[in-house]
Structures are given as C-alpha cells and as structure tokens.
Coordinates of C-alpha atoms and ligand atoms in Angstrom, one line a residue:
M1 CA 26.9 -211.5 39.8
T2 CA 29.0 -212.6 42.8
E3 CA 32.8 -210.2 43.5
C4 CA 35.7 -211.7 45.5
I5 CA 35.7 -212.5 49.1
H6 CA 39.0 -211.6 49.4
D7 CA 40.8 -213.4 52.3
D8 CA 43.7 -211.2 54.1
R9 CA 45.3 -214.2 55.8
P10 CA 49.6 -213.9 55.3
R11 CA 50.4 -214.3 50.6
S12 CA 54.4 -215.5 51.2
S13 CA 54.9 -217.7 54.3
A14 CA 52.2 -220.8 54.3
A15 CA 53.0 -223.3 51.1
T16 CA 50.8 -225.1 53.3
P17 CA 47.2 -225.1 51.5
S18 CA 44.5 -223.9 53.1
G19 CA 41.9 -223.8 50.8
R20 CA 42.1 -221.4 48.6
M21 CA 41.9 -220.4 44.8
L22 CA 44.0 -217.1 43.5
I23 CA 42.4 -213.9 41.7
A24 CA 45.1 -211.3 41.1
G25 CA 46.8 -212.1 43.3
T26 CA 44.5 -212.1 46.6
P27 CA 44.5 -215.2 47.5
T28 CA 40.6 -216.2 47.8
V29 CA 37.8 -217.7 48.8
G30 CA 35.4 -220.0 46.3
D31 CA 31.9 -219.0 47.1
G32 CA 30.6 -222.7 46.0
P33 CA 30.3 -226.1 46.3
T34 CA 33.5 -227.3 48.3
M35 CA 35.9 -229.7 46.3
Y36 CA 38.7 -232.1 47.4
S37 CA 40.9 -233.9 46.3
R38 CA 41.4 -237.8 47.1
N39 CA 44.4 -239.5 48.0
P40 CA 43.9 -242.0 45.4
S41 CA 46.2 -244.6 47.3
T42 CA 43.1 -245.1 49.9
G43 CA 40.3 -242.8 48.1
T44 CA 40.0 -240.7 50.7
N45 CA 39.0 -237.1 50.0
L46 CA 42.8 -235.1 51.3
E47 CA 41.9 -231.0 53.4
P48 CA 41.6 -228.5 52.8
G49 CA 38.2 -228.4 51.1
Y50 CA 38.5 -225.9 48.1
P51 CA 35.1 -223.7 47.6
A52 CA 35.0 -223.6 43.7
A53 CA 34.7 -220.9 41.5
S54 CA 30.6 -219.4 40.9
A55 CA 30.3 -217.6 37.7
G56 CA 31.2 -214.1 39.1
L57 CA 34.8 -215.5 40.6
V58 CA 35.8 -216.5 36.9
E59 CA 34.6 -213.6 35.2
S60 CA 37.1 -211.4 38.2
A61 CA 40.1 -213.4 37.3
C62 CA 39.3 -213.2 33.3
R63 CA 38.6 -209.2 34.0
H64 CA 41.3 -208.6 35.7
A65 CA 43.7 -210.3 33.1
S66 CA 42.2 -208.1 30.5
Q67 CA 42.8 -205.2 32.6
A68 CA 46.5 -206.7 33.3
A69 CA 46.9 -207.1 29.5
V70 CA 48.5 -203.5 28.0
P71 CA 50.8 -203.7 31.1
Y72 CA 52.4 -207.1 31.3
R73 CA 52.9 -206.7 27.4
N74 CA 54.5 -204.0 27.7
V75 CA 56.7 -205.3 30.5
A76 CA 60.4 -205.2 29.0
P77 CA 61.7 -209.0 28.2
S78 CA 64.0 -208.3 30.4
E79 CA 61.8 -207.9 33.4
R80 CA 59.3 -210.3 32.4
A81 CA 63.0 -212.7 31.9
T82 CA 63.5 -211.4 35.8
F83 CA 59.6 -212.6 37.1
L84 CA 59.8 -216.0 35.1
D85 CA 63.9 -217.2 37.1
R86 CA 61.9 -215.9 40.2
I87 CA 59.1 -217.9 40.0
A88 CA 61.6 -220.8 39.8
D89 CA 63.7 -219.5 42.9
E90 CA 60.1 -219.7 44.7
L91 CA 59.4 -223.3 43.3
E92 CA 62.4 -224.4 44.7
Q93 CA 61.4 -222.4 48.0
R94 CA 58.4 -224.6 48.1
R95 CA 60.1 -227.7 46.7
E96 CA 59.6 -230.1 48.8
K97 CA 55.7 -229.0 49.9
L98 CA 55.0 -229.6 46.8
V99 CA 56.9 -232.3 46.0
T100 CA 54.7 -234.3 48.9
R101 CA 51.7 -232.5 48.3
A102 CA 51.6 -234.1 45.0
R103 CA 52.7 -237.4 46.1
S104 CA 49.8 -237.7 49.0
E105 CA 47.1 -236.4 45.0
T106 CA 48.4 -238.2 42.7
A107 CA 50.5 -241.5 44.0
L108 CA 53.2 -240.8 41.1
G109 CA 56.8 -241.4 43.2
V110 CA 59.1 -239.1 45.3
Q111 CA 61.7 -239.7 42.5
R112 CA 59.4 -239.3 39.0
L113 CA 57.9 -235.5 41.0
Q114 CA 61.3 -234.9 42.1
G115 CA 62.5 -235.4 38.0
E116 CA 59.4 -233.3 37.4
A117 CA 59.8 -230.1 40.0
G118 CA 63.2 -229.5 38.2
R119 CA 62.2 -229.9 35.4
T120 CA 59.4 -227.3 36.2
V121 CA 62.1 -225.0 37.7
G122 CA 63.7 -225.7 34.6
Q123 CA 62.0 -224.6 31.7
L124 CA 60.8 -221.5 33.5
R125 CA 64.6 -221.0 33.5
L126 CA 65.2 -221.7 29.8
F127 CA 61.7 -219.0 28.7
A128 CA 63.9 -216.6 30.5
A129 CA 66.7 -217.0 28.7
E130 CA 64.8 -217.7 25.2
L131 CA 63.6 -213.5 26.1
R132 CA 67.0 -212.5 26.8
A133 CA 68.0 -214.0 24.0
G134 CA 65.6 -212.2 22.3
Y135 CA 65.0 -214.5 18.7
W136 CA 60.8 -214.5 19.5
T137 CA 60.2 -211.3 18.0
Q138 CA 61.2 -211.8 15.2
V139 CA 61.7 -207.8 14.2
R140 CA 61.7 -206.9 10.0
I141 CA 62.4 -204.3 9.2
D142 CA 61.8 -203.0 5.2
P143 CA 62.4 -199.1 5.3
A144 CA 60.9 -197.1 3.5
Q145 CA 62.4 -196.1 -0.3
P146 CA 60.5 -193.1 -1.5
D147 CA 61.7 -192.9 -4.9
R148 CA 60.6 -196.8 -5.7
A149 CA 59.2 -196.3 -9.0
P150 CA 56.1 -197.1 -10.2
Q151 CA 55.2 -196.8 -6.4
P152 CA 57.1 -195.5 -3.4
R153 CA 57.7 -198.3 -1.3
P154 CA 56.6 -197.0 2.7
D155 CA 58.2 -198.1 6.0
L156 CA 57.2 -201.3 7.1
R157 CA 58.2 -202.7 10.3
Q158 CA 57.4 -206.1 12.2
R159 CA 57.4 -207.3 15.4
R160 CA 55.5 -209.8 17.0
I161 CA 53.4 -209.4 20.5
G162 CA 51.2 -211.3 22.9
V163 CA 47.9 -212.3 22.4
G164 CA 46.1 -211.2 25.4
P165 CA 45.3 -212.9 28.3
V166 CA 45.4 -217.7 28.4
A167 CA 42.9 -219.8 29.9
V168 CA 45.6 -222.8 30.5
F169 CA 44.2 -226.0 31.9
G170 CA 46.4 -227.9 34.5
A171 CA 46.5 -231.6 33.6
S172 CA 46.3 -234.7 35.7
N173 CA 49.7 -236.5 34.9
F174 CA 52.0 -233.5 35.1
P175 CA 51.0 -232.1 39.1
L176 CA 54.0 -229.2 37.9
A177 CA 55.1 -229.8 35.2
F178 CA 51.9 -229.0 32.9
S179 CA 50.1 -227.1 35.6
T180 CA 49.9 -224.0 37.3
A181 CA 53.3 -223.2 36.2
G182 CA 53.9 -225.6 34.3
G183 CA 55.0 -225.6 30.2
D184 CA 51.7 -223.7 29.0
T185 CA 52.3 -220.5 32.4
A186 CA 56.0 -220.6 31.4
S187 CA 55.0 -219.9 27.6
A188 CA 52.0 -217.9 27.8
L189 CA 53.8 -215.6 30.7
A190 CA 57.4 -215.5 28.3
A191 CA 54.7 -214.1 26.1
G192 CA 53.2 -211.2 27.4
C193 CA 50.8 -212.3 28.1
P194 CA 48.3 -212.8 31.6
V195 CA 46.6 -216.6 32.3
V196 CA 44.3 -218.1 34.6
V197 CA 44.7 -221.2 35.0
K198 CA 42.4 -223.6 35.6
A199 CA 43.9 -226.2 38.1
H200 CA 43.0 -229.8 37.4
P201 CA 40.8 -231.4 41.2
A202 CA 42.8 -234.1 41.2
H203 CA 45.7 -231.7 42.7
L204 CA 44.3 -228.7 43.7
G205 CA 46.9 -228.6 47.3
T206 CA 50.0 -229.1 44.7
A207 CA 48.4 -226.5 42.5
E208 CA 47.3 -224.2 45.8
I209 CA 51.1 -223.5 46.8
A210 CA 52.7 -223.5 42.4
A211 CA 50.4 -220.3 42.8
E212 CA 51.5 -218.8 45.4
A213 CA 54.8 -219.0 44.6
I214 CA 53.9 -217.4 40.7
A215 CA 52.0 -214.5 43.5
V216 CA 55.1 -214.0 45.1
A217 CA 56.9 -213.6 42.1
A218 CA 54.6 -211.7 40.5
R219 CA 54.4 -209.2 43.8
D220 CA 58.6 -208.8 44.7
T221 CA 59.0 -208.3 40.6
G222 CA 56.1 -205.2 40.6
M223 CA 54.4 -207.4 37.8
P224 CA 50.1 -206.0 37.8
P225 CA 48.2 -208.0 39.6
G226 CA 46.0 -209.6 37.6
V227 CA 48.7 -211.9 35.6
F228 CA 48.1 -214.8 36.8
S229 CA 44.8 -216.3 38.6
Q230 CA 44.0 -219.6 39.4
I231 CA 40.3 -220.3 39.7
V232 CA 39.1 -223.7 40.9
G233 CA 35.2 -225.9 39.6
E234 CA 33.3 -228.5 39.6
G235 CA 32.3 -230.6 37.1
N236 CA 32.8 -229.1 33.5
E237 CA 31.0 -225.7 33.8
T238 CA 33.6 -223.9 35.1
G239 CA 36.8 -224.5 32.4
A240 CA 33.8 -223.5 29.9
L241 CA 33.1 -220.4 31.5
L242 CA 36.5 -219.9 31.3
V243 CA 36.7 -220.3 27.8
R244 CA 33.6 -218.7 26.7
D245 CA 34.8 -215.6 28.7
P246 CA 35.8 -212.6 25.9
R247 CA 38.4 -211.6 27.3
I248 CA 40.0 -215.3 27.0
R249 CA 42.6 -214.5 23.7
A250 CA 43.7 -218.2 23.7
V251 CA 44.0 -222.0 25.6
G252 CA 46.4 -224.5 26.2
F253 CA 44.9 -227.7 27.7
T254 CA 46.8 -231.8 27.5
G255 CA 44.0 -234.1 28.6
S256 CA 41.5 -236.4 27.2
R257 CA 40.4 -236.0 23.4
R258 CA 36.5 -235.2 25.0
G259 CA 37.7 -232.5 27.0
G260 CA 39.9 -230.8 24.6
L261 CA 37.1 -231.6 21.5
A262 CA 34.8 -229.9 24.1
L263 CA 37.1 -226.8 24.2
L264 CA 37.7 -226.2 20.5
A265 CA 33.8 -226.6 20.4
L266 CA 32.9 -223.9 23.3
A267 CA 36.4 -221.6 21.7
Q268 CA 34.7 -221.9 17.8
Q269 CA 31.7 -220.9 18.8
R270 CA 32.1 -217.8 20.8
P271 CA 31.4 -214.4 18.8
I272 CA 35.2 -213.9 18.4
P273 CA 37.1 -217.6 18.2
I274 CA 40.5 -217.9 19.7
P275 CA 43.0 -221.5 18.9
V276 CA 42.6 -224.3 22.0
Y277 CA 46.1 -225.7 21.4
A278 CA 44.8 -229.2 23.2
E279 CA 47.7 -231.5 22.8
M280 CA 45.4 -234.9 23.9
S281 CA 45.6 -238.6 22.3
S282 CA 48.4 -240.2 21.4
V283 CA 49.5 -244.2 20.9
N284 CA 53.3 -243.6 20.1
P285 CA 54.1 -246.2 17.2
V286 CA 57.0 -248.3 18.3
I287 CA 58.0 -249.4 14.7
L288 CA 60.7 -252.6 14.5
L289 CA 62.8 -253.0 11.5
P290 CA 64.4 -257.0 11.2
A291 CA 68.3 -256.6 11.6
A292 CA 67.9 -254.7 15.0
L293 CA 65.0 -257.1 16.3
A294 CA 67.5 -260.2 14.5
A295 CA 70.3 -258.6 16.7
R296 CA 68.8 -257.1 20.0
G297 CA 65.5 -258.5 20.4
S298 CA 65.3 -258.7 24.2
A299 CA 67.1 -256.5 25.2
L300 CA 64.0 -254.3 23.2
G301 CA 61.6 -256.5 24.8
E302 CA 62.9 -255.3 28.4
Q303 CA 63.6 -251.2 26.8
F304 CA 60.1 -251.9 25.8
A305 CA 58.5 -252.7 29.1
A306 CA 59.8 -250.6 31.4
S307 CA 59.3 -247.2 29.1
L308 CA 55.7 -248.7 28.7
T309 CA 55.2 -249.5 32.8
L310 CA 56.9 -245.9 33.7
G311 CA 54.4 -243.5 36.0
A312 CA 52.2 -246.6 35.1
G313 CA 51.7 -245.5 31.8
Q314 CA 50.4 -242.5 31.8
F315 CA 52.8 -240.4 29.6
C316 CA 51.0 -239.2 27.1
T317 CA 54.0 -240.7 25.2
N318 CA 53.2 -244.2 26.3
P319 CA 54.3 -246.9 23.9
G320 CA 50.7 -248.4 23.3
L321 CA 51.5 -249.6 19.1
I322 CA 54.2 -252.4 18.7
L323 CA 54.5 -252.6 15.0
A324 CA 57.0 -255.8 14.2
I325 CA 57.8 -257.4 10.9
D326 CA 57.9 -261.3 11.5
G327 CA 61.6 -262.5 11.3
P328 CA 64.1 -264.1 13.5
G329 CA 64.2 -262.1 17.2
L330 CA 60.4 -261.2 17.1
S331 CA 60.0 -264.0 19.4
H332 CA 62.8 -263.5 21.8
F333 CA 61.6 -259.6 21.6
I334 CA 57.8 -261.2 22.6
D335 CA 59.7 -263.6 25.1
S336 CA 60.8 -260.8 27.1
A337 CA 58.8 -257.7 27.0
A338 CA 56.0 -260.4 28.3
T339 CA 57.9 -261.9 30.8
A340 CA 58.9 -258.1 32.7
V341 CA 55.0 -256.9 32.1
S342 CA 54.1 -260.2 33.6
D343 CA 56.7 -259.7 36.5
D344 CA 55.9 -255.9 37.0
P345 CA 53.9 -254.9 40.3
G346 CA 51.6 -252.2 38.7
A347 CA 51.1 -249.2 40.2
T348 CA 47.9 -246.9 41.9
M349 CA 47.1 -244.6 38.7
L350 CA 46.3 -240.8 39.8
T351 CA 42.5 -240.9 40.4
T352 CA 39.8 -243.3 40.3
A353 CA 38.4 -241.9 37.4
I354 CA 41.0 -243.0 35.4
A355 CA 41.9 -246.1 36.7
K356 CA 38.0 -246.8 35.7
A357 CA 38.8 -246.0 32.2
Y358 CA 42.1 -247.8 32.0
Q359 CA 40.5 -250.8 33.3
T360 CA 37.2 -250.4 30.8
G361 CA 39.7 -249.4 27.9
S362 CA 42.1 -252.6 28.4
G363 CA 39.4 -254.5 29.5
R364 CA 37.8 -253.8 25.9
T365 CA 40.3 -254.2 23.9
G366 CA 42.2 -257.4 26.2
G367 CA 38.4 -259.3 25.0
L368 CA 38.7 -258.6 21.4
A369 CA 38.9 -262.4 19.7
E370 CA 41.5 -261.3 17.2
V371 CA 44.4 -260.1 19.9
E372 CA 45.7 -262.5 22.0
V373 CA 46.9 -261.7 25.2
L374 CA 50.4 -261.9 25.9
A375 CA 50.7 -261.1 29.5
R376 CA 49.1 -258.8 32.1
G377 CA 51.0 -257.6 35.0
S378 CA 49.7 -258.0 39.4
R379 CA 46.9 -255.3 40.4
P380 CA 47.6 -253.5 43.8
D381 CA 45.0 -253.7 46.2
T382 CA 44.3 -249.8 46.1
A383 CA 42.0 -247.6 45.0
A384 CA 42.9 -246.6 41.9
G385 CA 45.2 -249.5 40.8
A386 CA 45.6 -251.1 37.6
A387 CA 48.0 -254.2 35.6
A388 CA 49.4 -253.3 33.0
Q389 CA 48.9 -255.3 30.0
L390 CA 50.4 -256.6 27.0
L391 CA 48.5 -257.5 23.4
R392 CA 49.7 -259.4 19.9
T393 CA 47.4 -259.5 16.4
D394 CA 48.1 -259.7 13.6
A395 CA 48.0 -256.6 10.5
G396 CA 44.8 -257.7 9.2
A397 CA 42.7 -257.7 11.9
F398 CA 44.6 -254.4 13.2
L399 CA 43.2 -253.0 10.4
G400 CA 39.8 -254.5 10.5
N401 CA 38.8 -253.4 13.7
P402 CA 39.5 -249.2 15.0
L403 CA 38.8 -250.3 18.7
L404 CA 42.5 -251.5 17.9
H405 CA 44.0 -247.9 16.7
K406 CA 42.8 -245.6 19.9
E407 CA 44.8 -244.8 23.1
V408 CA 44.4 -246.6 26.9
F409 CA 45.2 -243.8 28.5
G410 CA 47.6 -246.6 31.1
A411 CA 50.3 -249.1 31.0
A412 CA 49.1 -251.2 28.3
S413 CA 50.2 -251.4 24.0
T414 CA 49.2 -253.4 21.5
I415 CA 52.1 -256.0 19.0
V416 CA 50.9 -255.7 15.8
V417 CA 53.1 -258.8 13.9
C418 CA 53.1 -257.7 10.4
D419 CA 55.1 -259.8 8.1
D420 CA 56.7 -257.7 5.4
L421 CA 58.0 -253.9 5.1
V422 CA 54.3 -253.3 2.8
E423 CA 52.3 -254.5 5.4
L424 CA 53.6 -252.4 8.0
V425 CA 53.6 -249.5 5.6
D426 CA 49.7 -250.4 5.2
V427 CA 49.5 -250.0 9.0
L428 CA 51.1 -247.0 8.9
A429 CA 48.7 -245.1 7.0
A430 CA 45.4 -246.0 8.5
I431 CA 46.5 -244.9 12.8
E432 CA 45.9 -241.2 13.9
G433 CA 47.9 -238.6 14.0
Q434 CA 50.6 -239.2 16.8
L435 CA 52.8 -237.5 19.2
T436 CA 55.9 -239.6 18.4
A437 CA 56.7 -241.9 16.0
T438 CA 60.0 -244.4 17.0
V439 CA 62.3 -246.9 14.5
H440 CA 64.7 -249.5 15.7
A441 CA 66.8 -250.3 13.0
D442 CA 70.1 -251.2 12.5
A443 CA 72.4 -250.9 9.5
D444 CA 70.8 -253.3 7.0
D445 CA 67.8 -251.6 8.0
Q446 CA 68.9 -248.4 6.3
A447 CA 66.4 -248.8 3.0
A448 CA 63.8 -249.7 5.4
A449 CA 64.0 -246.8 7.8
R450 CA 64.3 -244.2 4.4
A451 CA 61.5 -245.8 2.6
L452 CA 59.7 -245.4 6.8
M453 CA 60.8 -241.6 6.7
P454 CA 57.6 -239.8 4.0
I455 CA 55.4 -241.5 6.1
L456 CA 56.5 -240.9 10.0
E457 CA 57.1 -236.9 8.7
D458 CA 53.5 -237.0 8.0
L459 CA 52.3 -238.7 11.3
A460 CA 53.8 -237.5 14.0
G461 CA 55.8 -234.3 15.2
R462 CA 58.5 -236.5 16.3
I463 CA 60.1 -239.0 15.3
I464 CA 63.3 -240.8 17.4
F465 CA 65.6 -243.0 16.2
N466 CA 66.7 -245.9 18.6
G467 CA 65.3 -244.8 21.6
W468 CA 61.8 -244.8 23.4
P469 CA 59.2 -241.6 23.4
T470 CA 58.8 -241.6 27.2
G471 CA 61.2 -238.4 28.4
V472 CA 60.5 -235.3 26.7
E473 CA 64.0 -233.0 26.7
V474 CA 63.2 -229.3 27.0
G475 CA 65.2 -227.7 24.7
H476 CA 65.3 -225.5 21.9
A477 CA 64.2 -228.0 19.2
M478 CA 61.9 -230.6 20.7
V479 CA 58.1 -230.7 18.9
H480 CA 55.9 -231.5 21.2
G481 CA 52.5 -231.9 18.9
G482 CA 51.9 -233.5 16.1
P483 CA 48.8 -233.7 13.5
Y484 CA 44.9 -234.1 14.9
P485 CA 44.4 -236.3 17.3
A486 CA 47.2 -235.7 18.8
T487 CA 46.9 -232.3 19.3
T488 CA 44.5 -229.8 17.7
D489 CA 46.9 -228.0 16.3
S490 CA 50.3 -229.8 15.1
R491 CA 51.4 -226.4 13.6
S492 CA 53.0 -225.9 17.8
T493 CA 54.5 -228.0 20.4
S494 CA 53.4 -227.6 23.6
V495 CA 57.3 -228.6 25.5
G496 CA 60.5 -226.4 24.5
T497 CA 61.0 -222.7 23.9
A498 CA 58.9 -222.8 20.7
A499 CA 55.6 -223.0 23.2
I500 CA 56.0 -219.4 23.0
E501 CA 54.4 -219.3 19.5
R502 CA 51.4 -220.7 20.3
F503 CA 50.7 -217.0 22.0
L504 CA 52.7 -214.2 19.5
R505 CA 50.9 -212.4 16.9
P506 CA 52.2 -210.4 15.3
V507 CA 52.1 -206.6 14.1
A508 CA 53.3 -204.5 11.0
Y509 CA 53.9 -200.5 11.9
Q510 CA 53.8 -198.8 8.6
D511 CA 54.6 -195.1 8.8
V512 CA 54.4 -195.1 12.7
P513 CA 56.4 -191.8 13.7
S514 CA 59.8 -193.3 15.3
A515 CA 58.8 -191.6 18.3
L516 CA 55.9 -193.6 18.6
L517 CA 57.2 -196.9 17.8
P518 CA 58.7 -199.9 20.7
T519 CA 62.7 -199.5 20.5
E520 CA 63.3 -202.9 19.2
L521 CA 62.2 -201.3 16.1
S522 CA 62.9 -198.0 15.6
A523 CA 65.9 -198.7 17.2
P524 CA 67.3 -202.5 16.8
E525 CA 70.6 -202.6 17.0
S526 CA 70.4 -200.6 20.4
A527 CA 67.7 -203.1 22.0
D528 CA 70.0 -206.2 20.7
V529 CA 67.7 -207.9 19.3
P530 CA 68.0 -210.1 16.2
W531 CA 66.5 -208.2 13.2
R532 CA 66.3 -208.8 9.6
L533 CA 66.4 -205.7 7.7
D534 CA 65.2 -205.7 3.8
G535 CA 64.7 -209.8 4.9
H536 CA 68.3 -210.1 5.6
M537 CA 69.7 -211.6 9.7
Q538 CA 71.7 -209.2 11.4
L539 CA 74.5 -210.2 12.7
L540 CA 74.7 -209.3 16.6
A541 CA 77.6 -207.8 17.8
H542 CA 78.0 -210.1 20.4
S543 CA 76.3 -214.2 21.5
R544 CA 73.5 -213.6 23.1
E545 CA 74.1 -216.4 25.7
D546 CA 76.6 -214.5 26.9
R547 CA 74.2 -212.7 28.6
Ligands
NAP601 P1 40.1 -234.3 31.3 O1 38.8 -235.2 31.4 O2 40.4 -234.1 30.0 O3 40.3 -233.0 31.7 C1 41.3 -231.8 31.8 C2 40.4 -231.3 32.4 O4 39.5 -230.2 31.4 C3 40.4 -230.8 34.0 O5 39.9 -229.5 34.0 C4 38.8 -230.8 33.9 O6 37.8 -230.6 34.1 C5 38.8 -229.8 31.8 N1 37.7 -230.5 31.1 C6 37.4 -231.4 31.0 N2 36.7 -231.8 29.9 C7 35.7 -230.5 30.0 C8 34.5 -230.0 29.1 N3 33.6 -230.5 28.9 N4 34.6 -228.3 29.4 C9 35.3 -227.5 30.2 N5 36.6 -228.3 30.8 C10 36.4 -229.8 30.7 O7 41.4 -235.5 31.3 P2 41.9 -235.9 32.7 O8 40.9 -235.5 34.5 O9 43.2 -235.7 32.9 O10 41.9 -237.6 32.4 C11 40.6 -238.1 32.1 C12 40.9 -238.6 30.4 O11 41.9 -238.0 29.9 C13 41.9 -240.1 31.0 O12 41.3 -241.3 31.5 C14 42.9 -240.2 29.7 O13 42.1 -241.0 28.6 C15 43.0 -238.6 29.3 N6 44.1 -237.4 29.4 C16 45.4 -238.3 28.4 C17 46.2 -237.4 29.1 C18 46.9 -237.9 27.4 O14 48.5 -237.0 27.7 N7 46.9 -238.3 26.3 C19 46.8 -237.1 29.2 C20 46.4 -236.5 30.7 C21 44.6 -237.8 30.3 P3 36.2 -230.9 34.6 O15 36.4 -232.4 34.8 O16 36.6 -229.8 35.8 O17 35.3 -230.8 34.2

C-alpha cells in the first residue's frame, strides 16, 4: 500500500494552485499519473499538473475520515457552526483567486462565478445558522411510565447523529457551489460527518484553493484533521475506490445519469450497501396554458430563451421541454423564442467532452424527421464552443420517440405542441421524474392548472408558477431533488437546509442512564434545542434566530 507523500510547504499563504491534493489537512502530492485541467476555450492544459491518487492515498483519506468520525460527531453543534462560518470567511479571502482560476478552468463568466461564490459562502453560513437553531436534532422524549398497565413504558429518547464519512463528487457545472466546499460538503459537515471529496477533473485548481480554505478553517477551529480530505483521480477508478471503501457511509453526487447510476450500483454491491444521493438528469418541463400564452406569448418567448441559454444551458434546471396548448399566442411565443435563440452568440461549454456530448445529442434530436428545427444560434470558435438549438414537434411524435424525452445537457430545448389539455396530460404521464415542473397560467387558466397540480406533484420535486426553473434559491423550504432519474432518492434535497437530512440517522436511547446521555437528551431545556415531549412540541423561551 502506498502511503501519503507529505509536502511541508506552508499551508495557508498561497491560495495558488500547486498540484497537491489534501489528506487530513496535509497538502499531499499524489503518486499516480499527472492530470491537468484544461482551458475549455483553447483546449490547452492548465498548469500545474496534479499527480493522481493511488489506491493507497484514497485509503489514507478514508482512514483519516473514519478516525475523525466520532470525535467530529461529538463536537458541539455551536462549534461545528463556527467551523462552517470560518470556512466561509476563508473562501471570502480567496474569492478573487477562486473566481479567476474557475474562469480559466470552466469558461463560465466572471459575474456568474462571483454569484456562485456568494452562494457558496451563503450556504455555509446558512448551515451554521441551522446548526445553532437546532431544529435538525429532532429530539423526542417519551419519559418512562413505570406504572403503566399492563406493561410499564420504558424511558425512550431519540436524537439524530451523523452517518459517518461522506464521499462527495465535485460537479462539473458548479465549480464552487457544488464542488469542494459546496452544498454536499456543507450539509455533510453540518450533520457532523467527515468528508472526502473527489475533485472534478475539469477544475482541479479551483478545487485545491477551496480545499485549502477548508483545511485552514479546520486547523484554526480545532477540528480533527481527518474531517476533510480531497483526492484527485484519473478515470473512474479513483471514485470507485472511494465509494467501495468500507469506511464511507454515504455519497453525494451531481453529474450524468450514467455516472450516478454507476456509483449507485457500486454502493449497492458493497458487503454493506450505503445510500447514494445522486442528482442526475432532468428536462424540467415548462407548461404554457392558453390564457397566459394569449396574454403574453412574446414576452414568455423572450424569457424562455434567456433561461435556456443562461450559462450555455449547463444547469440541471435548464428548461429542455416546453409543453404548449395550441391557440392564440403560441405563434408569438415561438416567433420571439426562435428569434432570440437565432440571435444567441453561443458559449464555450465547461469541457470539450461536454461540448462534444452536446453536439452529438442536439444533432441527434435535431436530425429527427418528426421535428422541425425552429432556430440554431451561433457557435463561438472555441475548443468547447456550442450553439443553442430550438426544436418543435407535436404530442403524437413526442410520445412515439423516447429520444425526445432525454436530457441534452446544454442550451437545447423542444417545444411540444399539444391540441388540448388531455393531450398535454398524456405527455406529462409519459415523461420521467423531474427536478422541476413550471406552469405559466393566468386567471382564466385556473381550472386547468388545478387539474395539473396532482400530476406535477407526482412528477417533480419543485413546482413553479409564472417563473423559470433556472435559479435555485438556497433556503429552508427549497427542494432540489425529485423522482428518478432526477435523483436516485426522491425523499431528499441537495439544496437548502433540508439537505442535512441526507447525512443524519436517528438513534433511540432506551433506559440509558442520564449520565451517559448527551445533554440534549438528558436536559433538553438547558441544551436549548427544540424537542418533543410525548409527541408535543415544546415552546422555546426565546426566538432561536435571535442568537
Ligand atoms: P460525470 O461524467 O457523471 O462525472 C462526474 C464525476 O463522477 C466525475 O468526478 C467523474 O470522475 C465521476 N464518475 C463518473 N462516472 C463514474 C464511474 N462510473 N465510476 C466512478 N466515478 C465516476 O459528469 P460530468 O463530467 O460533469 O459531465 C458529463 C455529462 O454529465 C454531461 O455531458 C452532462 O450530460 C451530464 N451532467 C449533468 C448535470 C445535471 O445536473 N443534470 C450536471 C453535470 C453534468 P471520473 O471521470 O474521473 O471518473
């Protein structure tokens, strides 16, 4: 087994990529083949090279995470909150370097990346506040009833604890908000779980800078070193080793359906299977009802095109399917959307591989006999350049060809024209589970909208009225999840404070002596957490958000 090759260069000063991963707080040079991120505009390698992790380094990261699991779980929630806030501070300090490096690695715009940096910092602070508020603990106490007949009732106390080390796969399309210090990492660390990140190969330098921020925060707030590691790897094997490692207890992933399903299969084949929370594939249907179309068809067309082409369409919430009932206003919608897509200058996608997949996927659907190509935008002359595409078909053709149901990752969308609501419902019944479903409806559409609601509840994790699916608010009530294949587990969300649920599990303590119980169970009033006594919520002395 290969051990870590430690590098004792200073940890906190550089914020400049140096080609190292991070094992339990120590910058570490890998011992495998050297990998490079590429500039998607030029297709050229970006320095420095990153020697990949051997099996020994993956094992080392998991071992350190396992050693940190119990100590970190027992760190008081308020101290974990301080740790998360400190990561946010350290990211802020490195913000310009993160944005500059991410720009060269992803071709995403500076404004977009600045927004993403703000979101990343904001969600860490939100989880810190959530930890302090304490709702996540869900303490339940059913005191003993020794005199109950015919059987006495035992004393039962329940709380939730972190599941243990979590493997997080950085997402190609969110180098900050869904990668090293992104939502999966923030929610797992909040839950009290050590994290081992597999950096996305497309943005290794960004990943290194973000990992350094976490390492400095962990060191300065006294967290166990194994609380965070980041490995880099060439090809599928590194990620597979991570998921197979017996010390890993859950997986967070955003990416392709093929990748998510491969990781799910690996997790299920382990001697001890573990949950995989994979967010994978969604076309995010947008339904245009007749009165809304008649009232504002042109405006809707422009708004749709803006949502479609945002960030080269590289959002999991990209509107890839429009379902419209034929009638007054539809031609205005189509004309304005087609004009906007034709005028779109195109964009450089995240990687040349993603651009190639887009080219193949959009070319395949665009070449079908049963579709009409309404518009194609321009394609910039860059290595990963791509042009937006808008297609039109009818409900019968859509129902007859499953290829039209599949996500084409990028700025490609299909308008399916339906004769009436019945046909539109048939189309909805035929499509797969979704992250979002959007309805544009005016007052005269209310009856149709009401009829659609139960169908949309079954279909998607988030239902949007008179808006667009791109742009995911990070808050307490958000659901960024949905039935398969949007995710592998529709019971959870990967955005918002409810994301912490994925990495917690309940433990009940029956007749356990008070001295052995954690304070929130032995004396919940003094721990100042919300709790239920015999099922009844106990009111708090003061507003928790004031703290
Ligand atoms: P990906 O190919 O699924 O890869 C994501 C991460 O998972 C990478 O770190 C990858 O590492 C790892 N991985 C993938 N397959 C694996 C396997 N079989 N075993 C172990 N690890 C595996 O996604 P991507 O690189 O981001 O982009 C490829 C395609 O994914 C896009 O063209 C797009 O279709 C889709 N995508 C969808 C979304 C969405 O939100 N719907 C977001 C991003 C991407 P290695 O490559 O090193 O194994």
